[in-house]
Coordinates of C-alpha atoms and ligand atoms in Angstrom, one line a residue:
X1 CA 100.8 97.6 92.5
X2 CA 100.3 97.8 88.8
X3 CA 100.6 101.3 87.5
X4 CA 97.3 101.1 85.7
X5 CA 95.5 100.8 89.0
X6 CA 97.4 103.9 90.2
X7 CA 96.1 105.8 87.2
X8 CA 92.6 104.3 87.4
X9 CA 92.4 105.2 91.1
X10 CA 93.3 108.7 90.2
X11 CA 90.6 108.9 87.6
X12 CA 87.6 109.3 89.9
X13 CA 84.4 109.0 87.9
X14 CA 86.2 106.5 85.6
X15 CA 87.0 108.1 82.3
X16 CA 89.2 105.0 81.9
X17 CA 87.3 101.8 82.4
X18 CA 88.4 98.3 83.1
X19 CA 88.3 96.6 79.7
X20 CA 86.1 93.7 79.1
X21 CA 88.4 92.3 76.4
X22 CA 91.9 91.4 77.5
X23 CA 94.5 93.9 76.2
X24 CA 97.1 93.0 73.6
X25 CA 100.4 92.7 75.3
X26 CA 103.1 94.8 73.7
X27 CA 105.9 94.6 76.2
X28 CA 108.0 91.5 75.8
X29 CA 110.8 92.3 78.3
X30 CA 110.3 91.0 81.8
X31 CA 112.0 92.3 84.9
X32 CA 112.6 88.9 86.5
X33 CA 116.3 88.5 85.5
X34 CA 117.2 92.0 86.7
X35 CA 117.3 92.6 90.4
X36 CA 117.1 96.4 90.6
X37 CA 113.7 96.4 88.9
X38 CA 111.8 96.5 92.2
X39 CA 113.7 99.6 93.2
X40 CA 113.1 101.3 89.9
X41 CA 109.5 100.2 90.0
X42 CA 108.8 101.7 93.4
X43 CA 110.4 105.0 92.4
X44 CA 108.4 105.2 89.2
X45 CA 105.2 104.2 90.9
X46 CA 105.6 107.2 93.2
X47 CA 106.3 109.4 90.2
X48 CA 103.4 107.9 88.4
X49 CA 101.0 108.5 91.2
X50 CA 101.8 112.2 91.2
X51 CA 101.7 112.4 87.4
X52 CA 98.4 110.5 87.2
X53 CA 96.7 112.7 89.7
X54 CA 98.0 115.9 88.0
X55 CA 97.1 114.7 84.6
X56 CA 93.7 113.6 85.8
X57 CA 93.0 116.9 87.4
X58 CA 94.0 118.7 84.3
X59 CA 91.9 116.3 82.1
X60 CA 94.9 115.4 80.0
X61 CA 95.0 111.6 80.6
X62 CA 92.9 110.6 77.6
X63 CA 92.8 106.9 76.8
X64 CA 90.3 106.8 73.9
X65 CA 90.7 107.6 70.3
X66 CA 89.2 110.8 68.9
X67 CA 86.7 110.4 66.1
X68 CA 85.2 113.8 65.3
X69 CA 83.7 115.1 68.5
X70 CA 83.6 111.7 70.2
X71 CA 86.2 110.1 72.4
X72 CA 85.8 106.5 71.3
X73 CA 86.9 102.9 72.2
X74 CA 87.6 100.3 69.5
X75 CA 84.3 99.0 68.2
X76 CA 85.2 95.5 69.2
X77 CA 86.4 96.6 72.6
X78 CA 90.0 95.5 72.1
X79 CA 92.7 97.4 73.8
X80 CA 96.5 97.6 73.8
X81 CA 98.7 98.2 76.7
X82 CA 100.9 101.3 76.9
X83 CA 104.0 100.6 79.1
X84 CA 106.7 102.6 80.8
X85 CA 109.9 101.5 79.1
X86 CA 111.9 102.2 82.3
X87 CA 110.0 99.7 84.4
X88 CA 107.8 97.6 82.0
X89 CA 104.8 98.6 84.1
X90 CA 101.5 99.2 82.3
X91 CA 100.6 102.8 82.3
X92 CA 97.2 102.6 80.5
X93 CA 95.1 100.7 78.0
X94 CA 94.1 102.4 74.8
X95 CA 91.8 101.2 72.0
X96 CA 93.2 98.8 69.4
X97 CA 91.5 100.4 66.4
X98 CA 91.4 99.2 62.8
X99 CA 89.6 99.8 59.4
X100 CA 86.2 100.7 60.8
X101 CA 87.3 103.4 63.2
X102 CA 89.8 104.8 60.7
X103 CA 87.0 105.1 58.1
X104 CA 84.9 106.9 60.6
X105 CA 87.8 109.2 61.5
X106 CA 88.3 109.9 57.8
X107 CA 84.5 110.8 57.4
X108 CA 84.8 113.2 60.3
X109 CA 87.8 114.8 58.8
X110 CA 86.1 115.0 55.4
X111 CA 83.0 116.6 56.9
X112 CA 85.0 119.1 58.8
X113 CA 87.2 120.1 55.8
X114 CA 84.5 122.2 54.1
X115 CA 84.1 124.7 57.0
X116 CA 87.7 124.6 58.3
X117 CA 89.1 125.3 54.9
X118 CA 86.7 128.2 54.3
X119 CA 87.2 130.2 57.5
X120 CA 89.8 132.9 57.2
X121 CA 93.5 132.2 57.6
X122 CA 93.4 134.7 60.5
X123 CA 90.7 132.6 62.3
X124 CA 92.7 129.4 61.8
X125 CA 95.8 131.2 63.0
X126 CA 94.0 132.3 66.3
X127 CA 93.0 128.7 67.0
X128 CA 96.5 127.4 66.4
X129 CA 98.0 130.2 68.6
X130 CA 95.6 129.3 71.4
X131 CA 96.6 125.6 71.0
X132 CA 100.3 126.7 71.3
X133 CA 99.5 128.7 74.4
X134 CA 97.8 125.6 76.0
X135 CA 100.7 123.3 75.0
X136 CA 103.1 125.6 76.7
X137 CA 101.0 126.2 79.8
X138 CA 100.8 122.4 80.2
X139 CA 104.4 121.9 79.4
X140 CA 105.3 120.2 82.6
X141 CA 102.4 117.6 82.5
X142 CA 103.1 116.9 78.8
X143 CA 106.8 116.5 79.5
X144 CA 106.1 114.0 82.3
X145 CA 103.8 112.1 80.0
X146 CA 106.5 111.8 77.4
X147 CA 109.0 110.5 79.9
X148 CA 106.5 108.1 81.3
X149 CA 105.6 106.5 78.0
X150 CA 108.8 107.1 76.0
X151 CA 111.5 107.0 78.7
X152 CA 113.6 110.0 77.7
X153 CA 115.0 112.2 80.6
X154 CA 112.5 114.7 81.8
X155 CA 114.7 117.6 80.8
X156 CA 114.8 116.3 77.2
X157 CA 111.0 115.7 77.3
X158 CA 110.4 119.3 78.4
X159 CA 112.6 120.4 75.5
X160 CA 110.5 118.3 73.2
X161 CA 107.4 120.1 74.4
X162 CA 108.9 123.5 73.6
X163 CA 110.2 122.2 70.2
X164 CA 106.9 120.5 69.4
X165 CA 104.8 123.5 70.4
X166 CA 107.1 125.7 68.3
X167 CA 105.7 124.1 65.1
X168 CA 102.2 125.1 66.1
X169 CA 103.3 128.7 66.9
X170 CA 105.3 129.0 63.7
X171 CA 102.5 127.7 61.5
X172 CA 99.9 129.8 63.3
X173 CA 102.0 132.7 61.9
X174 CA 102.5 131.1 58.5
X175 CA 98.8 130.5 58.1
X176 CA 98.5 134.2 57.1
X177 CA 101.2 134.1 54.6
X178 CA 99.9 131.5 52.0
X179 CA 100.2 133.8 49.0
X180 CA 99.2 133.0 45.4
X181 CA 100.7 134.6 42.3
X182 CA 99.8 136.7 39.4
X183 CA 101.6 135.7 36.2
X184 CA 102.3 138.2 33.4
X185 CA 100.0 137.0 30.6
X186 CA 101.2 136.0 27.2
X187 CA 98.0 137.4 25.7
X188 CA 96.6 140.9 26.2
X189 CA 93.1 139.8 26.9
X190 CA 93.9 137.3 29.6
X191 CA 94.9 137.4 33.3
X192 CA 96.7 134.4 34.8
X193 CA 96.5 133.6 38.5
X194 CA 97.9 130.9 40.8
X195 CA 95.8 130.0 43.8
X196 CA 97.2 127.9 46.7
X197 CA 94.5 125.6 48.2
X198 CA 94.6 123.0 51.0
X199 CA 95.1 119.5 49.7
X200 CA 92.2 118.1 51.8
X201 CA 92.1 115.3 54.4
X202 CA 95.6 114.3 55.5
X203 CA 96.6 110.9 57.0
X204 CA 99.6 111.5 59.4
X205 CA 101.5 108.4 60.8
X206 CA 104.1 109.1 63.4
X207 CA 106.8 107.2 65.4
X208 CA 107.4 106.8 69.1
X209 CA 110.7 108.6 69.5
X210 CA 109.2 112.1 69.6
X211 CA 105.6 111.5 70.7
X212 CA 104.7 115.2 70.4
X213 CA 107.0 116.9 68.0
X214 CA 106.5 114.4 65.1
X215 CA 102.8 115.1 65.3
X216 CA 102.9 118.9 65.6
X217 CA 105.4 119.1 62.7
X218 CA 102.7 117.7 60.5
X219 CA 99.5 118.9 62.0
X220 CA 100.7 122.5 62.4
X221 CA 101.1 123.2 58.7
X222 CA 98.2 121.0 57.7
X223 CA 95.7 122.9 59.9
X224 CA 97.3 126.3 59.1
X225 CA 96.4 126.1 55.4
X226 CA 92.9 124.5 55.9
X227 CA 93.5 120.7 55.8
X228 CA 92.0 118.4 58.4
X229 CA 93.8 115.4 59.7
X230 CA 93.6 111.8 60.9
X231 CA 96.6 111.1 63.1
X232 CA 97.9 107.7 63.9
X233 CA 100.5 107.9 66.7
X234 CA 102.7 104.9 67.5
X235 CA 100.9 102.3 69.7
X236 CA 104.0 102.6 72.0
X237 CA 103.4 106.4 72.8
X238 CA 99.7 107.3 72.1
X239 CA 99.1 109.2 75.4
X240 CA 101.0 112.3 74.5
X241 CA 99.1 112.5 71.2
X242 CA 95.8 112.2 72.9
X243 CA 96.7 114.9 75.5
X244 CA 97.7 117.2 72.6
X245 CA 94.4 116.5 70.9
X246 CA 92.5 117.3 74.1
X247 CA 94.2 120.6 74.1
X248 CA 93.4 121.2 70.4
X249 CA 89.7 120.9 71.3
X250 CA 90.1 123.2 74.2
X251 CA 91.8 125.7 71.9
X252 CA 88.6 125.9 69.9
X253 CA 89.8 123.8 66.9
X254 CA 86.5 122.4 65.8
X255 CA 85.7 118.7 66.3
X256 CA 86.6 116.6 63.2
X257 CA 89.6 118.8 62.3
X258 CA 91.9 116.6 64.4
X259 CA 91.1 112.9 64.7
X260 CA 93.3 110.3 66.4
X261 CA 93.2 106.6 65.8
X262 CA 95.7 104.0 67.1
X263 CA 96.1 100.2 67.3
X264 CA 96.4 97.9 64.3
X265 CA 99.0 99.8 62.3
X266 CA 98.7 97.9 59.0
X267 CA 94.9 98.1 59.0
X268 CA 94.9 101.8 59.8
X269 CA 97.5 102.3 57.1
X270 CA 95.4 100.4 54.6
X271 CA 92.3 102.3 55.4
X272 CA 94.1 105.6 55.0
X273 CA 95.7 104.5 51.7
X274 CA 92.5 103.1 50.2
X275 CA 90.2 106.1 50.9
X276 CA 89.9 108.5 48.0
X277 CA 88.9 111.1 50.6
X278 CA 92.4 111.1 52.0
X279 CA 94.4 113.3 49.6
X280 CA 97.8 113.2 51.4
X281 CA 99.9 110.8 53.5
X282 CA 102.6 112.2 55.7
X283 CA 104.7 109.7 57.5
X284 CA 107.7 109.7 59.8
X285 CA 109.2 106.3 60.7
X286 CA 111.3 103.5 59.2
X287 CA 112.3 103.4 55.6
X288 CA 110.7 100.0 55.2
X289 CA 107.2 101.2 56.2
X290 CA 107.7 104.4 54.3
X291 CA 108.3 102.5 51.1
X292 CA 105.1 100.4 51.7
X293 CA 103.1 103.5 52.2
X294 CA 104.5 105.2 49.1
X295 CA 103.6 102.2 47.0
X296 CA 100.2 102.0 48.6
X297 CA 99.5 105.7 47.9
X298 CA 99.8 105.0 44.2
X299 CA 96.4 103.3 44.2
X300 CA 94.6 106.6 44.7
X301 CA 97.5 108.9 43.6
X302 CA 97.9 110.7 46.9
X303 CA 100.5 113.4 47.7
X304 CA 103.1 111.8 49.9
X305 CA 105.8 113.1 52.3
X306 CA 108.2 110.8 54.0
X307 CA 110.6 111.4 56.9
X308 CA 112.5 108.1 57.1
X309 CA 115.6 106.6 58.6
X310 CA 119.0 108.1 58.6
X311 CA 122.6 107.0 58.9
X312 CA 124.2 110.3 59.9
X313 CA 128.0 110.7 59.5
X314 CA 129.7 113.0 62.0
X315 CA 133.1 114.0 60.4
X316 CA 135.8 115.3 62.7
X317 CA 138.7 116.9 60.9
X318 CA 142.3 117.3 62.4
X319 CA 141.7 121.0 62.4
X320 CA 138.6 120.8 64.6
X321 CA 138.4 122.3 68.1
X322 CA 138.5 119.2 70.1
X323 CA 136.2 120.3 72.9
X324 CA 133.6 121.6 70.4
X325 CA 133.8 118.3 68.5
X326 CA 133.5 116.1 71.6
X327 CA 130.5 118.1 72.9
X328 CA 128.8 118.2 69.5
X329 CA 129.3 114.5 68.8
X330 CA 128.1 113.6 72.3
X331 CA 124.9 115.6 71.8
X332 CA 124.4 114.3 68.3
X333 CA 124.9 110.7 69.3
X334 CA 123.3 110.2 72.8
X335 CA 120.2 112.4 72.8
X336 CA 117.2 110.2 73.4
X337 CA 119.5 107.3 74.1
X338 CA 120.6 107.4 70.5
X339 CA 117.0 106.9 69.3
X340 CA 116.7 109.8 66.8
X341 CA 116.7 109.7 63.0
X342 CA 119.4 112.5 63.1
X343 CA 121.6 110.7 65.6
X344 CA 125.3 110.6 64.6
X345 CA 125.4 106.9 63.5
X346 CA 129.1 107.0 62.3
X347 CA 131.7 109.2 63.9
X348 CA 134.4 109.5 61.2
X349 CA 137.6 110.9 62.6
X350 CA 140.8 112.1 60.8
X351 CA 143.9 110.1 61.7
X352 CA 145.8 113.0 63.2
X353 CA 143.2 113.7 65.9
X354 CA 141.7 110.1 66.1
X355 CA 143.3 109.0 69.4
X356 CA 142.9 112.3 71.2
X357 CA 139.3 112.5 70.1
X358 CA 138.6 108.8 71.1
X359 CA 140.0 109.4 74.6
X360 CA 138.2 112.7 75.2
X361 CA 135.0 111.4 73.8
X362 CA 135.0 108.2 75.8
X363 CA 135.7 110.2 79.0
X364 CA 132.6 112.4 78.3
X365 CA 130.5 109.4 77.4
X366 CA 131.5 107.7 80.7
X367 CA 130.1 110.7 82.6
X368 CA 126.6 110.2 81.1
X369 CA 124.3 109.1 84.0
X370 CA 122.0 106.3 83.1
X371 CA 118.7 105.8 84.8
X372 CA 115.0 106.5 85.0
X373 CA 114.2 109.6 83.1
X374 CA 112.5 111.1 86.2
X375 CA 115.6 111.0 88.3
X376 CA 117.7 114.1 88.7
X377 CA 120.9 114.3 86.6
X378 CA 120.0 111.4 84.3
X379 CA 121.2 112.0 80.8
X380 CA 120.3 108.6 79.3
X381 CA 117.0 106.8 79.9
X382 CA 116.0 103.3 78.7
X383 CA 115.6 102.1 75.2
X384 CA 112.0 101.8 74.0
X385 CA 111.8 98.0 74.3
X386 CA 113.6 94.7 74.5
X387 CA 113.8 94.5 70.7
X388 CA 115.8 97.8 70.5
X389 CA 118.3 96.4 73.1
X390 CA 118.7 93.2 71.1
X391 CA 119.3 95.2 67.9
X392 CA 122.1 97.1 69.6
X393 CA 123.6 93.9 71.0
X394 CA 123.6 92.2 67.6
X395 CA 125.2 95.2 65.9
X396 CA 128.0 95.3 68.5
X397 CA 128.5 91.6 68.2
X398 CA 128.8 91.9 64.4
X399 CA 131.4 94.7 64.8
X400 CA 133.5 92.7 67.3
X401 CA 133.4 89.6 65.1
X402 CA 134.7 91.8 62.2
X403 CA 137.6 93.3 64.2
X404 CA 136.2 96.4 66.0
X405 CA 137.1 97.1 69.7
X406 CA 134.7 98.1 72.4
X407 CA 136.5 100.9 74.3
X408 CA 133.6 101.8 76.6
X409 CA 130.3 100.0 77.6
X410 CA 129.2 97.3 75.2
X411 CA 126.7 95.6 77.5
X412 CA 123.4 95.9 79.2
X413 CA 123.4 98.3 82.1
X414 CA 123.2 96.9 85.6
X415 CA 119.8 98.6 85.9
X416 CA 118.6 95.8 83.7
X417 CA 115.3 96.0 81.8
X418 CA 115.8 98.2 78.7
X419 CA 118.9 100.0 80.0
X420 CA 122.1 99.8 77.9
X421 CA 125.5 101.2 78.8
X422 CA 126.6 104.2 76.7
X423 CA 129.1 102.6 74.4
X424 CA 132.0 103.6 72.2
X425 CA 133.4 101.2 69.6
X426 CA 136.6 102.0 67.8
X427 CA 138.2 100.6 64.5
X428 CA 134.8 100.3 62.9
X429 CA 134.8 99.6 59.2
X430 CA 132.4 100.4 56.4
X431 CA 131.2 96.8 56.0
X432 CA 130.0 96.5 59.6
X433 CA 126.3 96.7 60.5
X434 CA 127.2 99.7 62.7
X435 CA 128.2 101.6 59.6
X436 CA 125.5 100.3 57.2
X437 CA 122.3 100.7 59.3
X438 CA 120.9 102.8 62.0
X439 CA 121.8 101.3 65.4
X440 CA 119.1 103.5 67.1
X441 CA 120.7 103.1 70.4
X442 CA 123.5 104.4 72.6
X443 CA 126.4 103.2 70.7
X444 CA 129.0 105.4 69.0
X445 CA 131.1 103.8 66.3
X446 CA 134.4 105.5 65.5
X447 CA 135.8 105.2 61.9
X448 CA 139.2 106.5 60.8
X449 CA 140.0 108.5 57.6
X450 CA 143.0 110.2 56.0
X451 CA 141.8 112.8 53.5
X452 CA 138.8 115.0 52.9
X453 CA 137.9 113.1 49.8
X454 CA 137.9 109.8 51.7
X455 CA 135.7 111.3 54.5
X456 CA 133.2 112.5 51.9
X457 CA 133.2 109.1 50.2
X458 CA 132.7 107.2 53.5
X459 CA 129.9 109.7 54.5
X460 CA 128.0 109.3 51.3
X461 CA 128.4 105.5 51.1
X462 CA 124.8 104.8 52.2
X463 CA 121.3 104.9 50.9
X464 CA 120.3 107.3 53.7
X465 CA 120.7 111.0 53.4
X466 CA 119.1 112.8 56.4
X467 CA 121.6 114.6 58.7
X468 CA 125.3 115.0 58.7
X469 CA 127.7 116.8 61.0
X470 CA 131.1 118.3 60.3
X471 CA 133.7 119.6 62.8
X472 CA 136.4 121.8 61.3
X473 CA 137.8 125.2 61.9
X474 CA 138.3 125.8 58.2
X475 CA 135.6 127.9 56.7
X476 CA 136.6 126.8 53.2
X477 CA 136.5 123.1 54.1
X478 CA 133.1 123.5 55.9
X479 CA 131.6 124.9 52.6
X480 CA 133.3 122.3 50.4
X481 CA 132.2 119.4 52.5
X482 CA 128.6 120.7 53.1
X483 CA 128.2 121.0 49.3
X484 CA 129.6 117.5 48.7
X485 CA 127.5 115.7 51.4
X486 CA 124.4 114.0 50.0
X487 CA 122.2 115.0 53.0
X488 CA 119.2 117.1 53.7
X489 CA 120.7 118.8 56.8
X490 CA 124.3 119.6 57.7
X491 CA 125.5 120.8 61.1
X492 CA 128.9 122.5 61.1
X493 CA 130.5 122.6 64.5
X494 CA 127.0 121.9 66.0
X495 CA 125.4 118.6 67.1
X496 CA 121.8 119.7 67.6
X497 CA 120.4 121.6 64.7
X498 CA 116.7 120.9 64.4
X499 CA 114.4 123.9 64.7
X500 CA 110.9 124.7 63.5
X501 CA 112.2 127.6 61.4
X502 CA 114.5 125.6 59.2
X503 CA 113.5 122.9 56.6
X504 CA 113.9 119.3 57.9
X505 CA 114.0 116.3 55.6
X506 CA 116.2 113.9 53.8
X507 CA 117.5 112.9 50.3
X508 CA 117.9 109.4 48.8
X509 CA 116.0 106.8 50.9
X510 CA 115.7 109.1 53.9
X511 CA 112.6 110.6 52.4
X512 CA 110.6 113.1 50.4
X513 CA 109.5 116.6 51.2
X514 CA 110.4 119.0 54.1
X515 CA 108.9 119.7 57.4
X516 CA 109.0 123.0 59.4
X517 CA 110.0 126.4 58.0
X518 CA 108.3 128.4 55.3
X519 CA 108.7 125.4 52.9
X520 CA 106.9 123.0 55.2
X521 CA 103.4 124.3 54.4
X522 CA 103.8 123.6 50.7
X523 CA 103.5 119.9 51.4
X524 CA 99.8 120.5 52.3
X525 CA 98.9 122.8 49.4
X526 CA 97.9 122.3 45.8
X527 CA 98.5 124.9 43.1
X528 CA 95.6 125.9 41.0
X529 CA 96.1 127.9 37.8
X530 CA 93.2 130.1 36.9
X531 CA 93.0 131.8 33.5
X532 CA 90.6 134.7 33.2
X533 CA 90.0 135.2 29.4
X534 CA 88.2 137.5 27.1
X535 CA 89.0 140.5 29.2
X536 CA 88.1 142.9 26.4
X537 CA 84.4 141.8 26.3
X538 CA 81.8 143.4 28.6
Ligands
NAP1 P1 108.1 102.4 62.2 O1 108.1 101.0 62.7 O2 108.2 102.6 60.8 O3 106.7 103.0 62.8 C1 106.4 104.4 62.5 C2 104.9 104.5 62.5 O4 104.3 103.7 61.4 C3 104.2 104.0 63.8 O5 103.1 104.7 64.0 C4 103.8 102.6 63.4 O6 102.7 102.1 64.1 C5 103.4 102.8 62.0 N1 103.4 101.6 61.1 C6 104.1 100.4 61.2 N2 103.8 99.6 60.3 C7 102.8 100.2 59.5 C8 102.1 99.8 58.4 N3 102.2 98.6 57.7 N4 101.2 100.7 57.9 C9 101.0 101.9 58.4 N5 101.6 102.3 59.5 C10 102.6 101.5 60.1 O7 109.2 103.3 62.9 P2 109.6 103.4 64.4 O8 110.4 102.3 64.8 O9 108.3 103.8 65.2 O10 110.5 104.7 64.4 C11 111.8 104.7 64.2 C12 112.2 105.0 62.8 O11 111.7 106.3 62.5 C13 113.7 105.1 62.6 O12 114.0 104.6 61.3 C14 113.9 106.6 62.5 O13 115.1 107.0 61.8 C15 112.7 107.1 61.9 N6 112.4 108.5 62.1 C16 112.6 109.4 61.1 C17 112.4 110.8 61.4 C18 112.7 111.8 60.3 O14 112.2 112.9 60.5 N7 113.3 111.4 59.2 C19 112.1 111.2 62.6 C20 111.9 110.3 63.7 C21 112.1 108.9 63.4 P3 102.9 101.2 65.5 O15 104.1 101.9 66.2 O16 101.6 101.5 66.2 O17 103.2 99.9 65.1

């Protein structure tokens, strides 16, 4: 039974309709060559039945875009399929929107801006706080939705809900702290002020690897300071975004403040870039698309923030605590099956500890249980799609051809579909694809170094500069190396460092601007200098 029917059956009254126009197929991988599919399929269908009926009863299974106050289909009726990466089954059809719907979403956001930006910060703060409370009270359903459409283990998905909701809570508080300045005047009869004002309508484009957190990280600060938004989630994971938008409306955030469009990404991007009403583009995704958006924003000179790809080094020094380093590298590498921008992409190990580390690390990796994200004990789910698996395969092939050795894994998992074995590759060199680009999969390349200088040189030998990790027990070395690394974030003796209270963002081609923390709200504000003159006149 196709999962969509499961969900449709659960939606008595039919909020989701059978589509007149055939949906655009997104999933290229087919189960036929992999025997265990039917088993997985039965298991997930049972899960999906429960999830569908729970989501339906809580009204969180939204399958239309949000244009102002209206939940809307694509104007031409076209839809796209949203699939479960663990089974390939279709979860839902959502509208395949383009220029026209995006322009209407922009108009709604523009209309809503006047009143939303003029209410008090305290009122906006209350709405955001209510939204946070609703996200947390629906944590379980949202987590299940994330696992269903993105594949990550349920425990990680629940963690994403807490992390994602944390941005809404944090910026509900920050809303009340957008202070201006008074500048000592150079002339006695003048007073000089700086006001901070919301930039206006924001276009926010987000990826599939964190279907909730990448949205709240942008929408939280934007709404807090009075901006309105048009969000374009990835077509691979739109359901979490739509559920979050439903909760935003329930929290009393007025219609038009949050709009959601999805479908034809280039068309939606063009509409956002072309509109003079959109004053800011905030994007998380690949460096290639980020560059296009940055160039496109020049036409109307929009403010731009970009959170792009990484190529994170994880440097393990001889003086590191081996257990801490193994645990940290494991977390930094294999979270979300290696599909995060801050994933350790190159594990660079000093020669004195290399063999010991490689053995202990491979043992820990071997213990990672692979499977459907809904199954107990699973630490690694599927990759997002077939193309992601092929990318990992080609990187490993390239490394083997150039002399690297696979010491664990190195092939598709017997579960088939989009499952890949957690893999460790040793003797990786700087010229290999595994070192040069993001593998975005469960493969840990080990590189060897002799001196601190060499480690820093290898680590900085990339156009990316997002996250880096250092394992050492020397406080002096940890400072020296942190200062020398050309990265936006550095974890010392820690593999998971993202939090809503600290600034997140990259240098070099990993992006522009920062998200989260007290700095994150500046990306959505303009400074206005006001000069009050002739103070001595009446
Ligand atoms: P992607 O292909 O660049 O897609 C990101 C978003 O951009 C999606 O919503 C996508 O839409 C949309 N998009 C694609 N082409 C577009 C265009 N021409 N105009 C406008 N929008 C367009 O990246 P991804 O594969 O989803 O995500 C993985 C990448 O994101 C990795 O490189 C990862 O490192 C990076 N990432 C960075 C951070 C960070 O904070 N620095 C965080 C997470 C991920 P569709 O999906 O609907 O096609």
